[in-house]
Coordinates of C-alpha atoms in Angstrom, one line a residue:
Chain F
M234 CA -94.5 -47.5 -91.3
K235 CA -91.8 -47.1 -93.7
T236 CA -93.6 -48.3 -96.8
V237 CA -96.5 -46.1 -95.7
K238 CA -94.1 -43.2 -95.8
N239 CA -92.9 -44.0 -99.2
V240 CA -96.1 -44.5 -100.7
V241 CA -97.1 -40.9 -99.3
I242 CA -93.8 -39.5 -101.0
V243 CA -94.4 -41.0 -104.3
A244 CA -97.9 -39.9 -104.4
V245 CA -96.8 -36.2 -103.3
I246 CA -94.5 -36.3 -106.4
L247 CA -96.9 -38.0 -108.8
V248 CA -99.6 -34.9 -107.9
L249 CA -96.8 -32.3 -108.4
T250 CA -95.9 -33.6 -111.8
L251 CA -99.3 -34.2 -113.0
S252 CA -100.4 -30.7 -112.1
L253 CA -97.4 -29.4 -113.9
A254 CA -98.1 -31.5 -116.8
A255 CA -101.7 -30.3 -116.7
A256 CA -100.9 -26.8 -116.6
A257 CA -98.4 -27.2 -119.4
A258 CA -101.3 -28.2 -121.9
A259 CA -103.3 -25.2 -120.9
D260 CA -101.6 -22.1 -122.0
A261 CA -99.1 -21.1 -124.8
V262 CA -96.2 -19.0 -123.7
Y263 CA -94.2 -18.1 -127.0
R264 CA -93.6 -14.7 -127.9
T265 CA -95.3 -13.4 -131.5
L266 CA -93.0 -11.5 -134.1
D267 CA -94.4 -8.5 -132.9
E268 CA -93.5 -9.0 -129.4
I269 CA -90.1 -10.1 -130.3
R270 CA -89.5 -7.0 -132.4
A271 CA -90.6 -4.9 -129.7
S272 CA -88.2 -6.3 -127.2
G273 CA -85.2 -5.6 -129.6
T274 CA -83.7 -9.2 -128.9
I275 CA -84.5 -12.6 -130.3
N276 CA -83.4 -15.7 -128.3
I277 CA -82.2 -18.6 -130.4
G278 CA -81.3 -21.9 -129.0
V279 CA -78.1 -23.3 -130.6
F280 CA -75.3 -26.0 -129.7
S281 CA -72.3 -24.6 -128.1
D282 CA -70.2 -27.8 -128.3
K283 CA -71.1 -29.5 -131.8
N284 CA -68.4 -28.3 -134.3
P285 CA -69.0 -27.4 -136.9
F286 CA -73.0 -26.8 -136.6
G287 CA -72.9 -24.8 -133.6
Y288 CA -69.9 -24.2 -131.3
V289 CA -67.9 -21.4 -129.4
D290 CA -64.5 -20.1 -130.8
E291 CA -61.5 -19.3 -128.6
N292 CA -62.9 -15.7 -128.3
G293 CA -66.0 -16.8 -126.8
E294 CA -68.0 -16.2 -130.1
Y295 CA -70.8 -18.7 -131.5
Q296 CA -69.8 -20.1 -134.7
G297 CA -71.0 -22.8 -137.1
Y298 CA -73.4 -23.5 -139.8
D299 CA -76.7 -22.9 -137.7
V300 CA -75.1 -20.0 -136.0
Y301 CA -74.4 -18.2 -139.5
F302 CA -77.9 -18.6 -140.4
A303 CA -79.1 -17.3 -136.8
R304 CA -77.0 -14.1 -137.4
R305 CA -78.6 -13.5 -140.7
I306 CA -82.0 -13.7 -139.1
G307 CA -81.2 -11.3 -136.5
E308 CA -79.7 -8.9 -139.1
D309 CA -82.8 -9.1 -141.4
L310 CA -85.2 -8.5 -138.4
G311 CA -82.9 -5.8 -137.2
L312 CA -82.5 -7.5 -133.8
T313 CA -79.9 -8.5 -131.5
V314 CA -79.4 -12.2 -131.3
N315 CA -79.2 -13.7 -127.7
F316 CA -77.7 -17.0 -128.2
V317 CA -78.7 -19.8 -125.8
S318 CA -76.6 -22.8 -125.3
T319 CA -78.8 -25.9 -125.6
E320 CA -78.3 -29.8 -125.3
A321 CA -79.9 -32.3 -127.6
A322 CA -81.9 -33.4 -124.6
N323 CA -83.7 -30.1 -123.9
R324 CA -84.4 -28.4 -127.4
V325 CA -88.1 -29.4 -127.3
E326 CA -88.5 -28.2 -123.7
Y327 CA -87.0 -24.8 -124.6
L328 CA -89.7 -24.1 -127.2
E329 CA -92.5 -25.6 -125.1
T330 CA -91.8 -23.1 -122.4
G331 CA -90.9 -20.1 -124.7
K332 CA -87.6 -19.8 -123.1
V333 CA -86.1 -19.4 -126.8
D334 CA -87.9 -18.0 -129.8
I335 CA -86.1 -20.4 -132.2
I336 CA -84.2 -23.6 -132.0
L337 CA -81.3 -23.9 -134.6
A338 CA -79.6 -26.7 -133.4
N339 CA -79.1 -29.4 -135.8
F340 CA -82.7 -30.2 -135.2
T341 CA -83.8 -33.0 -137.3
V342 CA -87.3 -33.2 -138.5
T343 CA -89.3 -36.2 -137.1
P344 CA -93.0 -36.9 -136.8
E345 CA -92.7 -37.2 -133.1
R346 CA -91.1 -33.8 -132.6
A347 CA -93.5 -32.2 -135.0
E348 CA -96.2 -33.1 -132.5
K349 CA -94.6 -30.7 -130.0
V350 CA -93.0 -28.1 -132.1
D351 CA -93.5 -26.5 -135.4
F352 CA -90.8 -27.0 -137.9
A353 CA -90.1 -24.4 -140.6
L354 CA -88.7 -25.1 -144.1
P355 CA -85.5 -27.2 -143.9
Y356 CA -82.1 -25.9 -144.7
M357 CA -80.1 -29.1 -144.8
N358 CA -80.2 -32.8 -145.7
V359 CA -79.2 -35.7 -143.8
A360 CA -79.3 -39.3 -145.1
L361 CA -77.3 -42.6 -144.4
G362 CA -74.0 -43.1 -146.0
V363 CA -71.6 -46.0 -146.4
V364 CA -68.0 -45.7 -146.3
S365 CA -65.5 -48.5 -147.7
P366 CA -61.8 -48.7 -148.3
D367 CA -60.3 -47.8 -151.6
S368 CA -59.3 -51.2 -152.4
R369 CA -62.9 -52.2 -152.8
I370 CA -65.4 -49.2 -153.0
I371 CA -68.9 -50.2 -152.3
T372 CA -71.4 -48.1 -154.5
G373 CA -74.5 -50.0 -153.9
L374 CA -75.8 -52.3 -151.3
S375 CA -76.2 -54.9 -154.2
E376 CA -72.4 -55.1 -154.5
L377 CA -72.1 -56.9 -151.2
T378 CA -71.7 -60.7 -151.4
E379 CA -72.7 -63.4 -148.8
N380 CA -69.2 -63.3 -147.2
D381 CA -69.3 -59.5 -146.7
Q382 CA -70.3 -57.6 -143.4
V383 CA -71.2 -54.1 -142.7
I384 CA -70.3 -52.4 -139.6
V385 CA -73.0 -50.3 -137.8
I386 CA -73.2 -48.6 -134.4
T387 CA -75.9 -50.0 -132.1
G388 CA -79.0 -47.8 -131.7
T389 CA -78.4 -45.8 -134.7
T390 CA -80.7 -45.0 -137.6
A391 CA -78.2 -46.9 -140.0
E392 CA -78.7 -50.1 -138.0
D393 CA -82.7 -49.8 -137.9
Y394 CA -82.5 -49.0 -141.7
L395 CA -80.5 -51.8 -142.7
V396 CA -82.3 -54.5 -140.2
K397 CA -85.5 -53.4 -141.7
N398 CA -84.9 -53.0 -145.5
N399 CA -81.9 -55.3 -146.1
P400 CA -82.2 -58.2 -143.6
E401 CA -79.8 -60.3 -145.7
I402 CA -76.8 -58.2 -145.0
R403 CA -74.6 -59.5 -142.2
L404 CA -74.0 -56.7 -139.7
Q405 CA -71.2 -56.1 -137.3
K406 CA -72.3 -54.1 -134.4
F407 CA -70.3 -51.9 -132.1
D408 CA -71.3 -49.7 -129.1
T409 CA -68.7 -46.8 -129.9
Y410 CA -67.6 -45.2 -132.8
A411 CA -64.0 -45.8 -131.6
N412 CA -64.5 -49.4 -131.9
A413 CA -66.3 -49.3 -135.2
K414 CA -63.6 -47.3 -136.7
T415 CA -60.8 -49.8 -135.5
A416 CA -62.8 -52.5 -137.0
L417 CA -63.1 -50.8 -140.4
E418 CA -59.5 -50.1 -140.3
N419 CA -58.4 -53.7 -139.4
G420 CA -60.3 -54.8 -142.5
S421 CA -62.9 -57.0 -140.5
A422 CA -65.8 -55.7 -142.6
A423 CA -66.4 -54.7 -146.2
A424 CA -68.0 -51.2 -145.3
W425 CA -69.5 -49.0 -142.4
A426 CA -72.8 -47.5 -142.6
N427 CA -73.7 -44.4 -140.4
D428 CA -75.1 -40.8 -140.8
N429 CA -73.7 -39.5 -144.1
T430 CA -72.1 -36.4 -142.2
E431 CA -70.2 -38.8 -139.9
V432 CA -68.8 -41.1 -142.6
I433 CA -67.9 -38.2 -144.9
A434 CA -66.1 -36.6 -142.3
Y435 CA -64.2 -39.9 -141.7
A436 CA -63.4 -40.6 -145.4
L437 CA -61.8 -36.8 -145.5
Q438 CA -59.8 -37.2 -142.1
N439 CA -58.6 -40.7 -143.2
E440 CA -56.7 -41.5 -146.4
G441 CA -57.6 -44.6 -148.2
Y442 CA -61.5 -44.6 -147.5
T443 CA -64.1 -43.5 -149.9
V444 CA -67.9 -42.9 -149.3
G445 CA -69.2 -45.1 -152.0
I446 CA -72.8 -44.6 -151.2
P447 CA -73.4 -40.7 -150.0
S448 CA -77.1 -41.1 -149.3
L449 CA -79.1 -44.2 -148.6
G450 CA -82.5 -44.6 -147.6
S451 CA -85.1 -41.8 -146.7
Q452 CA -83.9 -38.3 -146.6
D453 CA -84.2 -36.6 -143.3
T454 CA -83.9 -32.9 -143.0
I455 CA -82.7 -30.3 -140.6
A456 CA -85.0 -27.3 -140.0
P457 CA -85.4 -24.4 -137.6
A458 CA -88.2 -24.9 -135.0
V459 CA -90.5 -22.6 -133.1
S460 CA -93.1 -23.0 -130.3
K461 CA -96.2 -25.0 -131.4
G462 CA -98.6 -22.4 -132.7
N463 CA -96.3 -19.3 -133.3
E464 CA -97.4 -18.7 -136.8
T465 CA -96.2 -15.3 -137.2
L466 CA -92.6 -16.2 -136.3
L467 CA -93.0 -19.5 -138.4
N468 CA -94.2 -17.6 -141.5
W469 CA -91.5 -14.9 -141.5
I470 CA -88.7 -17.7 -141.3
N471 CA -90.4 -19.4 -144.1
D472 CA -90.6 -16.4 -146.3
E473 CA -87.1 -15.7 -145.2
I474 CA -85.5 -19.1 -146.2
K475 CA -87.4 -18.6 -149.7
A476 CA -86.1 -15.2 -150.2
L477 CA -82.4 -16.3 -149.1
A478 CA -82.5 -18.9 -152.1
A479 CA -82.1 -15.9 -154.5
E480 CA -78.6 -15.4 -153.3
N481 CA -77.7 -19.0 -152.5
F482 CA -77.4 -18.2 -149.1
F483 CA -76.9 -21.8 -147.5
H484 CA -74.2 -22.5 -150.1
K485 CA -72.4 -19.5 -148.8
D486 CA -73.1 -20.7 -145.3
Y487 CA -71.6 -24.1 -146.2
E488 CA -68.6 -22.6 -147.8
A489 CA -68.0 -20.6 -144.7
T490 CA -68.5 -23.3 -142.0
L491 CA -68.9 -26.7 -143.3
V492 CA -66.3 -26.9 -146.2
D493 CA -63.3 -27.7 -143.7
T494 CA -65.2 -30.8 -142.5
Y495 CA -67.1 -32.1 -145.6
G496 CA -65.1 -30.8 -148.7
L497 CA -66.8 -29.4 -151.6
D498 CA -68.0 -32.6 -153.1
Y499 CA -70.9 -32.9 -150.8
E500 CA -72.0 -29.3 -150.8
N501 CA -75.0 -29.8 -153.4
S502 CA -76.2 -33.1 -151.7
L503 CA -76.3 -31.8 -148.1
V504 CA -77.3 -28.0 -148.6
L505 CA -81.0 -27.2 -149.1
E506 CA -82.0 -23.8 -150.7
G507 CA -85.3 -22.2 -150.4
G508 CA -86.7 -25.2 -148.2
G509 CA -86.1 -27.4 -151.3
L510 CA -89.1 -26.4 -152.8
A511 CA -87.6 -24.5 -155.8
E512 CA -85.9 -27.5 -157.2
Chain E
M140 CA -44.1 -35.8 -122.0
P141 CA -47.4 -37.2 -123.8
D142 CA -49.2 -34.8 -125.9
L143 CA -52.1 -33.2 -123.6
G144 CA -53.2 -30.6 -126.1
L145 CA -52.5 -27.8 -123.5
E146 CA -51.8 -25.5 -126.3
V147 CA -55.5 -24.9 -126.6
L148 CA -55.6 -23.1 -123.3
W149 CA -53.6 -20.3 -124.7
K150 CA -55.6 -19.7 -127.9
G151 CA -57.8 -16.6 -127.8
K152 CA -59.5 -16.2 -124.4
N153 CA -60.0 -19.9 -123.5
F154 CA -58.1 -19.7 -120.3
V155 CA -59.9 -16.7 -119.1
R156 CA -63.3 -18.5 -120.3
L157 CA -62.4 -21.4 -118.1
L158 CA -62.0 -19.2 -115.1
G159 CA -65.2 -17.4 -115.7
G160 CA -66.8 -20.8 -116.0
L161 CA -65.4 -21.7 -112.6
W162 CA -66.7 -18.3 -111.2
V163 CA -70.2 -19.1 -112.4
A164 CA -70.1 -22.5 -110.7
L165 CA -68.5 -21.0 -107.5
R166 CA -71.2 -18.3 -107.4
I167 CA -73.9 -20.6 -107.5
S168 CA -72.9 -23.0 -105.0
L169 CA -71.6 -20.6 -102.6
I170 CA -74.8 -18.5 -102.6
A171 CA -76.7 -21.6 -102.3
A172 CA -74.4 -22.8 -99.3
G173 CA -74.7 -19.7 -97.5
I174 CA -78.7 -19.8 -97.7
S175 CA -78.5 -23.8 -96.9
I176 CA -76.5 -23.1 -93.7
V177 CA -78.9 -20.5 -92.3
L178 CA -82.0 -22.2 -93.4
G179 CA -80.7 -25.6 -92.4
I180 CA -79.6 -24.6 -88.8
L181 CA -83.3 -23.0 -88.0
L182 CA -84.9 -26.1 -89.4
G183 CA -82.5 -28.5 -88.0
V184 CA -83.0 -27.2 -84.5
A185 CA -86.6 -27.2 -84.9
A186 CA -86.7 -30.9 -86.2
S187 CA -84.6 -32.1 -83.2
R188 CA -87.6 -32.1 -81.0
K189 CA -89.0 -35.5 -81.1
R190 CA -92.4 -35.9 -82.8
S191 CA -93.0 -32.3 -83.7
V192 CA -94.6 -31.3 -86.8
S193 CA -91.6 -29.6 -88.2
S194 CA -89.6 -33.0 -88.0
A195 CA -92.4 -34.8 -90.0
I196 CA -92.3 -32.0 -92.6
L197 CA -88.3 -32.1 -92.7
R198 CA -88.5 -36.0 -93.2
I199 CA -91.1 -35.6 -96.1
W200 CA -89.0 -32.9 -97.6
L201 CA -85.7 -34.7 -97.3
G202 CA -87.4 -37.9 -98.8
V203 CA -88.5 -36.0 -101.8
I204 CA -84.9 -34.4 -102.3
H205 CA -83.3 -37.4 -101.9
I206 CA -85.3 -39.4 -104.3
M207 CA -85.3 -36.7 -106.8
P208 CA -82.1 -36.6 -108.9
Q209 CA -80.9 -33.0 -108.8
M210 CA -81.3 -32.8 -112.6
V211 CA -85.1 -33.5 -112.4
L212 CA -85.1 -30.7 -109.6
L213 CA -83.4 -28.4 -112.0
F214 CA -85.6 -29.4 -114.8
L215 CA -88.9 -28.6 -112.6
M216 CA -87.6 -25.3 -111.3
Y217 CA -86.5 -23.8 -114.7
F218 CA -88.9 -25.2 -117.4
G219 CA -91.7 -26.7 -114.8
T220 CA -92.3 -23.3 -113.0
T221 CA -92.7 -21.6 -116.4
R222 CA -95.4 -24.1 -117.4
A223 CA -97.2 -24.1 -114.4
F224 CA -97.1 -20.6 -113.2
G225 CA -95.6 -18.6 -116.0
W226 CA -92.6 -17.7 -114.0
N227 CA -89.5 -16.8 -116.0
L228 CA -86.5 -17.7 -113.9
S229 CA -83.2 -17.2 -115.1
G230 CA -81.1 -20.3 -115.3
E231 CA -78.8 -19.3 -112.7
V232 CA -81.7 -18.2 -110.2
A233 CA -83.3 -21.6 -110.6
A234 CA -79.9 -23.3 -110.1
V235 CA -79.5 -21.4 -106.8
I236 CA -83.1 -22.1 -105.6
V237 CA -82.6 -25.9 -106.2
F238 CA -79.3 -26.0 -104.7
S239 CA -80.7 -24.2 -101.7
L240 CA -83.6 -26.6 -101.4
W241 CA -81.1 -29.6 -101.6
G242 CA -78.5 -27.8 -99.4
S243 CA -80.9 -26.9 -96.6
A244 CA -82.7 -30.1 -96.5
E245 CA -79.3 -31.9 -96.0
M246 CA -77.9 -29.3 -93.8
A247 CA -81.0 -29.5 -91.4
D248 CA -80.7 -33.1 -91.3
L249 CA -77.0 -32.8 -90.2
V250 CA -78.0 -30.2 -87.8
R251 CA -80.7 -32.3 -86.3
G252 CA -78.3 -35.2 -86.1
A253 CA -75.6 -33.1 -84.3
V254 CA -78.2 -31.6 -81.9
T255 CA -79.8 -34.8 -80.6
S256 CA -76.2 -36.3 -80.2
I257 CA -75.5 -33.8 -77.5
P258 CA -76.2 -35.9 -74.1
A259 CA -79.4 -35.0 -72.4
A260 CA -77.3 -34.4 -69.2
Q261 CA -76.1 -31.2 -71.0
R262 CA -79.4 -29.7 -71.4
E263 CA -80.6 -31.0 -68.0
S264 CA -77.8 -29.4 -66.2
A265 CA -78.1 -26.3 -68.1
E266 CA -81.9 -26.1 -67.1
A267 CA -81.0 -26.9 -63.4
L268 CA -78.7 -23.8 -63.6
G269 CA -81.6 -21.7 -64.4
L270 CA -81.0 -21.0 -68.1
K271 CA -83.9 -20.4 -70.2
P272 CA -84.6 -22.7 -73.2
T273 CA -83.2 -20.2 -75.9
Q274 CA -80.2 -19.8 -73.5
V275 CA -79.7 -23.3 -73.4
Y276 CA -79.4 -23.6 -77.1
R277 CA -77.4 -20.5 -77.5
W278 CA -74.8 -21.3 -75.0
I279 CA -75.0 -24.9 -74.4
I280 CA -76.1 -27.1 -77.2
L281 CA -75.4 -25.1 -80.5
P282 CA -71.6 -24.3 -79.7
Q283 CA -71.1 -28.0 -79.1
A284 CA -73.4 -29.2 -82.2
V285 CA -71.6 -26.7 -84.6
R286 CA -68.3 -28.4 -83.7
R287 CA -69.7 -31.8 -84.8
L288 CA -71.2 -30.3 -87.9
I289 CA -68.2 -28.8 -89.7
P290 CA -66.7 -31.9 -91.3
Q291 CA -70.0 -32.9 -92.8
S292 CA -71.0 -29.4 -93.8
I293 CA -67.8 -28.9 -95.7
N294 CA -68.4 -32.2 -97.3
L295 CA -71.8 -31.0 -98.3
I296 CA -70.6 -27.6 -99.8
T297 CA -67.9 -29.3 -101.9
R298 CA -70.4 -31.8 -103.2
M299 CA -72.4 -28.6 -104.2
I300 CA -69.6 -27.2 -106.1
K301 CA -69.0 -30.4 -108.0
T302 CA -72.7 -30.9 -108.8
T303 CA -73.0 -27.4 -110.4
S304 CA -71.8 -29.3 -113.5
L305 CA -75.5 -30.2 -114.1
V306 CA -76.9 -26.6 -114.6
T307 CA -75.6 -26.7 -118.2
L308 CA -79.0 -28.7 -118.8
I309 CA -80.9 -25.4 -118.0
G310 CA -78.8 -23.1 -120.1
V311 CA -76.2 -22.0 -117.8
V312 CA -72.6 -22.2 -119.2
E313 CA -70.2 -23.1 -116.2
I314 CA -66.6 -24.6 -116.3
L315 CA -67.5 -28.0 -117.4
K316 CA -69.5 -26.7 -120.4
V317 CA -66.8 -24.3 -121.3
A318 CA -64.3 -27.3 -121.2
Q319 CA -66.4 -29.2 -123.6
Q320 CA -66.9 -26.3 -125.8
I321 CA -63.1 -25.6 -126.0
I322 CA -62.4 -29.4 -126.8
E323 CA -65.1 -29.8 -129.5
A324 CA -64.0 -26.4 -131.2
N325 CA -60.4 -27.9 -131.4
R326 CA -61.2 -31.5 -132.3
K327 CA -59.4 -31.3 -135.5
A328 CA -56.3 -29.1 -134.7
S329 CA -55.7 -30.7 -131.1
P330 CA -57.3 -34.1 -131.0
N331 CA -55.7 -34.6 -127.5
A332 CA -57.1 -31.4 -125.8
A333 CA -59.6 -33.4 -123.9
F334 CA -56.6 -34.7 -121.7
G335 CA -55.3 -31.3 -120.9
V336 CA -58.5 -29.5 -120.6
Y337 CA -60.0 -32.0 -118.2
L338 CA -56.6 -31.9 -116.3
T339 CA -56.8 -28.4 -116.1
I340 CA -60.4 -28.0 -114.6
F341 CA -59.4 -30.9 -111.9
V342 CA -56.8 -28.6 -110.9
M343 CA -59.2 -25.6 -110.8
Y344 CA -61.7 -27.6 -108.9
Y345 CA -59.0 -28.6 -106.3
L346 CA -58.0 -25.3 -106.0
A347 CA -61.3 -23.9 -105.4
C348 CA -62.3 -26.6 -102.8
R349 CA -58.9 -26.8 -100.7
P350 CA -59.2 -23.5 -99.0
L351 CA -62.6 -24.8 -97.7
S352 CA -61.2 -28.0 -96.3
L353 CA -58.1 -26.1 -94.7
A354 CA -60.3 -23.8 -93.0
A355 CA -62.4 -26.6 -91.7
K356 CA -59.3 -28.3 -90.3
K357 CA -58.2 -25.0 -88.6
L358 CA -61.8 -24.4 -86.9
E359 CA -61.8 -28.0 -85.9
K360 CA -58.6 -27.8 -84.1
R361 CA -59.4 -24.4 -82.6
W362 CA -62.6 -25.7 -81.2
G363 CA -62.0 -29.3 -81.0

């Protein structure tokens, strides 16, 4: 009897979720640019706890690199911005249900995500970076000898990249940032490879370390995203990003929000103006 | 005294923001608790009759609610209803609905257990005295059942208060999210703030739940 009941329950759940999924495919839920304008408010999803990209300061105000751009969008559209606190795990969901108009939450462009949402022109680069002690700065992977090891964190793009493209390099794998950093400080490996924003911030905060390879492998980009098919809004954002290049807007954004974390040296490698098309 | 980074609490409006976050968590869980108590008692009494349709429905509902993590229920209620029916529930309303569904299912189960635990002789004697079925419930069964219910229902409500930390996934900023925002905004200036801030919300949660268990103790003593 018990198993029969369980089977029934599982079946009910399956039917419920399937019907929800089927309904999801059926209709679009986004607001067009005109509808947003008419409402007077634009909903923008940002991180609220990812300093320095999107966070809330001690006065309860949203701040950061993404937020700076979001405010400008609101200003140029003449609309009030309603910031919605999002998590990495629900960014796509927010757009698929039209609960926000734009996601500006350090959203890396990937082919899988591009199937579900529409990305506008990018406004920032991300790549892998390698940091090493000043006593022996590694400026290219070819400098590594057979005896050298490189620290990576399990499950990161850095690990995938090195396993795939440089299988000859010996890796030391750690599960947490704290352990990886301790290992580097103990001198158990020649270098540490990770997202370049991470290693740059690390080198700036810890004396005696330098990012010898600031950008390794394929460049990924960070871009605004809108609901799939919302062309009026997408085109407006693209035009806006192109227009803002004239005033070097994202350099100003960097200098206002990111410079404390990454310093001025990386401004040009991290910032993208005009979607990178102008250069 | 170790550095707990407590200074971040006095920066700007941080402390008031934490209290505001606590209020959001309490508002959601207490409204849902109120709904759950009313619905739970009605459903539980209905389900206490053996082999009734309502007891079968309750068992399926309880099964569904128990299998589904609260996070899944929140996602279904907030995003799922928009996809399926085009409803645009606010995060807080969706949270209150989910917590009420969960709370009343568990409450009904507690009520059913309490009602069936009253010895059959009680009902039979009441009927022998000529009381009608509704009177039997009103004057004999429920007063005794409610007494047995108090500890578990208080436990359920405090669990609801603590589970509100999940609502951040549907965009509602409650106390735990505010805490994370404060810690992250001050990561450089006060790297130890995590200790101090989590310690503070621990005290806040405690102070919020304590009056409930005190009231429960009093009631138990008075009726016990």
